[in-house]
Coordinates of C-alpha atoms and ligand atoms in Angstrom, one line a residue:
M24 CA 113.9 -19.6 14.0
T25 CA 115.1 -23.2 15.2
K26 CA 113.8 -26.1 13.5
S27 CA 111.8 -27.0 17.0
A28 CA 110.2 -23.7 17.4
L29 CA 109.0 -24.6 13.6
C30 CA 107.7 -27.8 14.6
V31 CA 105.9 -26.4 17.8
I32 CA 104.5 -23.7 15.9
F33 CA 103.0 -26.2 12.9
K34 CA 102.0 -28.5 15.7
V35 CA 99.8 -25.9 17.1
M36 CA 98.6 -24.5 13.4
R37 CA 97.4 -28.1 13.1
K38 CA 95.2 -28.6 16.0
L39 CA 94.2 -25.3 15.1
T40 CA 93.0 -27.0 11.8
D41 CA 91.8 -29.8 12.8
K42 CA 89.9 -27.8 15.6
L43 CA 87.9 -25.7 13.3
A44 CA 87.2 -28.3 10.6
Q45 CA 85.3 -30.4 13.8
E46 CA 83.5 -27.0 15.5
R47 CA 83.3 -24.7 13.2
I48 CA 84.4 -22.1 15.3
L49 CA 87.4 -20.6 16.9
S50 CA 88.0 -18.4 19.7
R51 CA 89.1 -14.5 18.6
G52 CA 93.2 -15.4 20.0
E53 CA 93.1 -18.9 18.3
F54 CA 91.2 -17.3 14.8
A55 CA 93.9 -14.4 15.1
E56 CA 96.6 -17.1 15.3
L57 CA 95.7 -19.5 12.9
L58 CA 95.4 -16.3 10.1
T59 CA 99.1 -16.0 9.9
C60 CA 99.3 -20.3 9.4
E61 CA 102.3 -20.7 7.2
D62 CA 101.3 -24.7 6.9
D63 CA 99.6 -26.1 3.8
Y64 CA 97.7 -28.4 6.2
L65 CA 95.3 -26.0 6.3
H66 CA 94.8 -25.2 2.8
E67 CA 94.9 -29.2 2.2
A68 CA 92.0 -29.3 4.8
A69 CA 90.0 -27.0 3.0
R70 CA 90.6 -28.8 -0.1
K71 CA 88.9 -31.5 1.4
A72 CA 86.3 -29.9 3.3
R73 CA 85.3 -28.4 0.2
E74 CA 85.1 -31.4 -2.3
N75 CA 82.6 -33.4 0.8
I76 CA 80.3 -31.1 -0.7
Y77 CA 81.3 -30.4 -4.2
G78 CA 83.8 -32.4 -5.5
N79 CA 86.3 -31.3 -8.1
K80 CA 83.3 -28.8 -9.8
I81 CA 84.1 -24.9 -10.0
F82 CA 81.1 -22.8 -10.9
L83 CA 81.6 -20.2 -13.5
R84 CA 79.5 -16.9 -12.9
G85 CA 79.4 -14.1 -15.8
L86 CA 79.4 -11.0 -14.6
I87 CA 78.0 -7.8 -15.8
E88 CA 79.0 -4.6 -15.1
F89 CA 75.5 -2.8 -16.2
T90 CA 76.2 0.6 -14.6
S91 CA 79.6 2.3 -13.4
Y92 CA 77.2 5.7 -12.1
C93 CA 77.4 5.5 -8.6
K94 CA 76.0 8.1 -5.8
N95 CA 78.2 6.8 -3.6
D96 CA 81.8 7.8 -2.2
C97 CA 83.5 5.4 -0.8
F98 CA 87.2 5.7 0.0
Y99 CA 88.7 2.6 -1.4
C100 CA 86.5 2.3 -4.9
G101 CA 87.4 3.9 -8.4
L102 CA 83.5 4.4 -9.4
R103 CA 83.1 6.8 -6.3
R104 CA 81.2 9.9 -6.9
S105 CA 84.1 12.1 -6.1
N106 CA 86.0 10.9 -9.0
S107 CA 85.5 12.6 -11.9
S108 CA 87.7 11.3 -14.0
A109 CA 85.6 8.0 -14.5
A110 CA 84.0 6.9 -17.3
R111 CA 80.5 6.5 -16.8
Y112 CA 77.7 4.7 -18.7
R113 CA 74.9 2.7 -17.8
L114 CA 73.9 -0.6 -20.1
S115 CA 70.9 -0.8 -21.9
K116 CA 68.4 -3.4 -21.1
E117 CA 68.8 -5.3 -24.7
Q118 CA 72.8 -4.9 -24.4
I119 CA 72.1 -6.6 -21.0
L120 CA 70.2 -9.3 -22.8
N121 CA 73.2 -9.6 -25.4
C122 CA 75.2 -10.3 -22.8
C123 CA 73.3 -12.9 -21.5
D124 CA 72.8 -14.5 -25.0
E125 CA 76.3 -14.7 -25.4
G126 CA 77.4 -15.7 -21.5
Y127 CA 74.0 -18.4 -22.2
D128 CA 75.7 -19.7 -25.3
A129 CA 79.4 -20.4 -23.8
G130 CA 77.8 -21.9 -21.1
Y131 CA 77.1 -19.5 -18.2
R132 CA 74.3 -20.7 -16.0
T133 CA 74.3 -17.8 -13.4
F134 CA 74.4 -13.7 -14.7
V135 CA 75.8 -11.0 -11.7
L136 CA 74.6 -8.2 -12.5
Q137 CA 77.3 -5.4 -10.7
G138 CA 76.9 -1.9 -10.0
G139 CA 77.3 1.7 -8.5
E140 CA 74.5 2.6 -6.6
D141 CA 72.9 4.4 -9.6
A142 CA 69.7 5.7 -9.0
F143 CA 68.5 5.5 -12.4
F144 CA 67.8 2.0 -11.8
T145 CA 64.7 2.2 -10.0
D146 CA 62.5 -0.7 -9.0
E147 CA 60.7 -0.3 -11.8
I148 CA 63.6 -0.4 -14.5
L149 CA 65.2 -3.5 -12.3
T150 CA 62.7 -5.2 -12.0
D151 CA 61.9 -4.9 -16.0
I152 CA 65.5 -6.5 -16.8
I153 CA 65.1 -9.6 -14.1
R154 CA 61.9 -10.6 -15.4
A155 CA 63.4 -10.1 -18.7
I156 CA 66.4 -12.4 -17.9
K157 CA 64.5 -14.9 -15.9
C158 CA 62.0 -15.0 -18.6
K159 CA 64.3 -16.0 -21.7
Y160 CA 66.6 -18.2 -19.1
P161 CA 64.4 -19.4 -17.0
D162 CA 67.1 -22.6 -16.1
C163 CA 69.6 -20.1 -15.0
A164 CA 70.3 -18.2 -11.8
L165 CA 70.1 -14.4 -11.6
T166 CA 72.7 -12.4 -8.9
L167 CA 72.3 -8.6 -8.0
S168 CA 75.0 -6.7 -6.8
T169 CA 73.7 -3.3 -7.0
G170 CA 74.5 -2.1 -3.4
E171 CA 71.7 -1.1 -0.3
R172 CA 68.5 -1.1 -0.8
G173 CA 65.1 -1.1 1.4
F174 CA 63.6 -3.6 2.5
E175 CA 60.4 -3.2 0.2
S176 CA 63.0 -2.4 -2.6
L177 CA 64.6 -5.9 -2.4
K178 CA 61.8 -7.7 -2.1
L179 CA 60.3 -6.6 -5.2
L180 CA 63.5 -7.3 -6.8
R181 CA 63.1 -11.3 -5.3
E182 CA 59.7 -11.7 -6.8
A183 CA 60.9 -10.3 -9.9
G184 CA 63.0 -13.8 -9.9
A185 CA 65.9 -12.3 -8.3
D186 CA 67.7 -15.8 -6.7
R187 CA 71.0 -14.1 -5.2
Y188 CA 72.3 -10.9 -3.7
L189 CA 76.0 -10.3 -3.2
L190 CA 76.9 -7.2 -0.6
R191 CA 79.8 -7.1 0.9
H192 CA 80.1 -5.7 4.6
E193 CA 83.2 -5.0 3.9
T194 CA 84.2 -4.7 7.7
A195 CA 81.9 -5.7 10.6
D196 CA 84.0 -3.0 12.8
S197 CA 81.9 0.3 12.7
A198 CA 85.0 2.1 13.6
H199 CA 87.4 0.8 11.0
Y200 CA 83.6 0.9 8.6
A201 CA 84.0 5.2 9.0
E202 CA 88.0 4.6 8.1
L203 CA 86.7 3.4 4.7
H204 CA 83.5 5.5 4.4
P205 CA 82.1 8.9 4.7
P206 CA 79.9 9.5 7.2
E207 CA 76.3 8.8 5.7
M208 CA 77.6 5.6 5.0
Q209 CA 77.0 3.3 8.5
A210 CA 78.4 -0.3 9.5
S211 CA 75.5 -1.5 11.0
A212 CA 72.5 -0.1 7.4
R213 CA 74.9 -2.5 5.4
Q214 CA 74.4 -5.0 8.0
K215 CA 70.4 -4.2 8.3
C216 CA 70.4 -4.8 4.7
L217 CA 72.2 -8.2 4.6
R218 CA 69.7 -9.9 7.3
D219 CA 66.9 -8.3 4.9
L220 CA 68.0 -10.3 2.3
K221 CA 68.7 -13.1 3.9
E222 CA 64.9 -13.0 5.1
L223 CA 64.0 -12.5 1.8
G224 CA 65.0 -15.8 1.1
F225 CA 67.8 -14.2 -1.5
Q226 CA 71.2 -16.6 -1.1
T227 CA 73.1 -14.3 0.6
G228 CA 76.7 -13.2 -0.3
C229 CA 78.5 -11.0 2.2
G230 CA 82.4 -10.4 2.2
F231 CA 85.6 -8.0 2.8
M232 CA 88.6 -6.8 1.1
V233 CA 91.9 -8.3 2.7
G234 CA 94.5 -5.1 3.3
S235 CA 92.1 -2.0 3.3
P236 CA 93.7 0.4 4.9
K237 CA 93.9 0.8 8.7
Q238 CA 92.6 -3.2 8.6
T239 CA 94.2 -5.0 11.6
L240 CA 94.2 -8.3 12.1
E241 CA 91.4 -8.2 15.1
N242 CA 89.0 -6.8 12.4
I243 CA 89.4 -9.6 10.2
V244 CA 88.5 -11.7 13.5
S245 CA 85.6 -9.9 13.8
D246 CA 84.5 -9.9 10.1
L247 CA 85.1 -14.2 10.7
L248 CA 82.7 -13.8 13.3
F249 CA 80.5 -11.6 12.3
I250 CA 80.0 -14.2 9.1
K251 CA 79.7 -17.2 11.4
E252 CA 76.6 -15.3 12.8
L253 CA 75.2 -13.9 9.7
D254 CA 75.1 -17.4 8.4
P255 CA 75.6 -16.5 4.4
E256 CA 75.6 -18.2 1.4
M257 CA 78.2 -16.9 -0.4
V258 CA 81.4 -14.6 1.0
G259 CA 83.2 -12.6 -1.3
V260 CA 87.4 -12.1 0.0
G261 CA 89.8 -10.7 -1.9
P262 CA 92.6 -8.2 -1.4
F263 CA 92.3 -4.7 -1.6
I264 CA 93.7 -2.7 -4.2
P265 CA 94.5 0.7 -4.8
H266 CA 93.2 3.3 -7.2
S267 CA 94.9 5.6 -8.3
A268 CA 92.0 8.0 -8.2
T269 CA 91.3 8.0 -4.5
P270 CA 92.0 8.8 -1.6
F271 CA 93.9 5.4 -1.3
A272 CA 96.1 5.8 -4.1
K273 CA 99.0 5.3 -2.3
E274 CA 97.9 2.7 0.3
K275 CA 99.6 -0.8 -0.4
A276 CA 97.6 -4.0 -1.8
G277 CA 96.3 -6.7 0.6
N278 CA 98.7 -10.0 1.1
L279 CA 98.2 -12.6 -1.0
K280 CA 99.4 -15.4 2.1
L281 CA 96.3 -14.0 4.0
V282 CA 93.6 -13.9 1.4
L283 CA 94.1 -17.4 1.3
N284 CA 93.8 -18.1 4.9
I285 CA 90.9 -16.6 5.1
L286 CA 89.6 -18.2 2.1
A287 CA 90.5 -21.8 3.7
I288 CA 89.5 -20.7 7.3
L289 CA 85.8 -19.6 5.9
R290 CA 85.5 -23.2 3.8
L291 CA 86.5 -24.8 7.1
M292 CA 83.8 -22.4 9.1
K293 CA 81.1 -23.4 6.4
P294 CA 81.9 -26.4 4.4
S295 CA 78.9 -26.1 1.7
L296 CA 79.6 -22.0 1.4
L297 CA 79.9 -20.3 -2.3
L298 CA 83.3 -19.3 -2.4
P299 CA 85.0 -17.4 -5.1
A300 CA 88.2 -17.2 -6.3
T301 CA 88.2 -13.5 -7.2
T302 CA 89.2 -10.9 -9.9
A303 CA 91.3 -9.5 -7.7
L304 CA 92.9 -12.3 -6.4
A305 CA 94.1 -12.7 -10.0
T306 CA 94.7 -9.9 -10.1
I307 CA 97.5 -9.4 -7.7
E308 CA 99.0 -12.9 -8.5
N309 CA 99.1 -14.5 -11.9
Q310 CA 98.0 -18.4 -10.5
G311 CA 95.8 -16.3 -8.7
Y312 CA 92.8 -18.2 -9.5
E313 CA 94.6 -21.9 -9.0
L314 CA 95.8 -20.5 -5.8
G315 CA 92.6 -19.4 -4.6
I316 CA 90.5 -23.1 -5.5
N317 CA 93.8 -25.0 -4.1
A318 CA 92.8 -22.8 -0.6
G319 CA 89.2 -24.0 -0.7
A320 CA 87.6 -21.8 -3.4
N321 CA 84.7 -23.3 -5.6
V322 CA 83.9 -20.2 -7.8
I323 CA 85.2 -18.2 -10.4
M324 CA 83.6 -15.1 -12.0
Q325 CA 84.4 -13.6 -15.5
N326 CA 83.6 -10.4 -16.8
I327 CA 80.9 -11.4 -19.9
S328 CA 80.3 -7.1 -20.3
P329 CA 80.5 -5.5 -23.6
L330 CA 84.5 -4.6 -24.5
T331 CA 83.4 -1.3 -24.4
A332 CA 82.0 -1.4 -20.5
R333 CA 85.4 -3.0 -18.9
E334 CA 87.3 -0.6 -19.7
K335 CA 85.1 1.9 -18.2
Y336 CA 84.3 -0.3 -15.0
K337 CA 87.4 0.5 -12.9
I338 CA 86.9 -0.1 -9.3
Y339 CA 90.8 -0.6 -8.7
D340 CA 94.0 0.1 -10.8
N341 CA 95.3 -3.1 -13.3
K342 CA 91.7 -5.2 -13.5
I343 CA 92.8 -8.0 -15.1
G344 CA 90.0 -9.3 -17.8
A345 CA 88.2 -12.6 -18.6
S346 CA 91.4 -15.2 -19.4
E347 CA 91.1 -17.0 -22.1
N348 CA 92.6 -20.6 -21.0
L349 CA 90.5 -20.5 -17.8
K350 CA 89.3 -24.3 -18.4
Q351 CA 92.5 -25.7 -19.0
R352 CA 94.5 -23.9 -15.7
I353 CA 91.6 -25.4 -13.7
K354 CA 91.6 -28.8 -15.2
N355 CA 95.5 -28.6 -14.6
I356 CA 94.6 -28.7 -10.7
G357 CA 92.2 -31.8 -10.9
C358 CA 89.1 -29.2 -11.0
E359 CA 86.6 -28.7 -13.8
F360 CA 83.9 -26.2 -14.6
T361 CA 80.3 -27.5 -14.9
V362 CA 77.3 -25.7 -16.7
A363 CA 74.8 -26.1 -13.9
R364 CA 73.4 -23.0 -12.2
G365 CA 75.9 -23.7 -9.0
D366 CA 73.4 -22.9 -6.4
Y367 CA 74.1 -23.3 -2.3
F368 CA 74.2 -27.0 -1.4
N369 CA 70.8 -28.0 -0.6
Y370 CA 69.4 -24.8 -1.1
G371 CA 65.5 -24.8 -1.4
E372 CA 65.5 -28.7 -0.2
Q373 CA 66.0 -28.2 3.5
Ligands
SAH412 N1 77.7 -1.3 -5.6 C1 77.7 -2.5 -5.3 C2 79.2 -3.2 -6.0 C3 80.2 -2.7 -5.8 S1 81.9 -3.1 -6.5 C4 77.8 -2.5 -3.6 O1 77.8 -1.6 -3.3 O2 77.7 -3.6 -3.3 C5 82.2 -4.7 -5.3 C6 83.0 -4.7 -4.5 O3 84.4 -4.8 -4.9 C7 83.1 -4.0 -3.5 O4 81.8 -4.4 -2.2 C8 84.3 -3.6 -2.5 O5 84.5 -4.7 -1.4 C9 85.1 -4.3 -3.8 N2 86.0 -3.0 -4.0 C10 85.9 -1.8 -4.4 N3 86.9 -1.1 -4.5 C11 88.4 -2.3 -4.0 C12 89.5 -2.1 -3.8 N4 90.4 -0.4 -4.3 N5 90.3 -3.0 -4.4 C13 89.4 -4.2 -4.2 N6 88.4 -3.9 -3.8 C14 87.7 -3.4 -3.5

């Protein structure tokens, strides 16, 4: 490409970035164009937007992977029920509380309970665990990531004290959803669940994988528009990474640059979002956390599960563990972790 042609493209991208920063929305065509942006201006604008709300503070979350049993059969996930080679385990209430004890001492003030959809964890069992954690650590936030549940179930979890809930919508396009899931799973059911979570007052997180098989740029634009409409407090976006014992074993992993552009666009769309630089991002790229933060992310989750569990909770291949020198790495890019719950900006004050 000639120098002048490049110049024109950069100008267009800057204009689109400024427009998004001001109006918080673009047309479908404009979103598609900005997704392919090669200019750091987009990331700079996203960083500024984050700094205006959260300064240079990055929120840490302690992730407890409490069950690897799953009744679902998502084509991309190593925990899918058809994966007979997957090691299955469940943590007891005591083991979960031990994780919280260690996590609390290490400075975590949000615990995230994540697992497969495991019918063992009935409302009764899960609410008992939630109450125990909230009773012992009233100054901590508790996030659940336990898949789809009915309104009444979610209500009980909320009443027991859960503050936040992560449920990625995976893809807003129902035809694409059907490429990633068996017929008994429906995009609409997941979206209904997300609306229930909002209604129940959870700080709610949706999200999707970048580069999942058959995903198009148009699909991603639909995801952005879905997020705009749902108006969640958190969005989890990371690259798809193949797992060797799934139907998608031979598929390619998602593209780093595209993930970073999506993070930046989300930050500009909704400056107060809680937006993690995900483990999957740090798995496909050594500097993934730094790059994610520099593109506008403000949350990092670290695994605080027992070591024996970590080996068994394999959603995708080569998943990295907790990073030792993370504090320094974050400092090196001018940010710092804060010992705080890290709620959504102004949560509960509006
Ligand atoms: N059962 C819970 C937690 C699922 S695991 C739930 O349904 O929400 C959390 C997220 O990991 C999923 O929502 C999915 O977006 C992501 N994930 C699963 N398999 C993956 C893969 N192969 N590569 C990248 N991300 C994956």
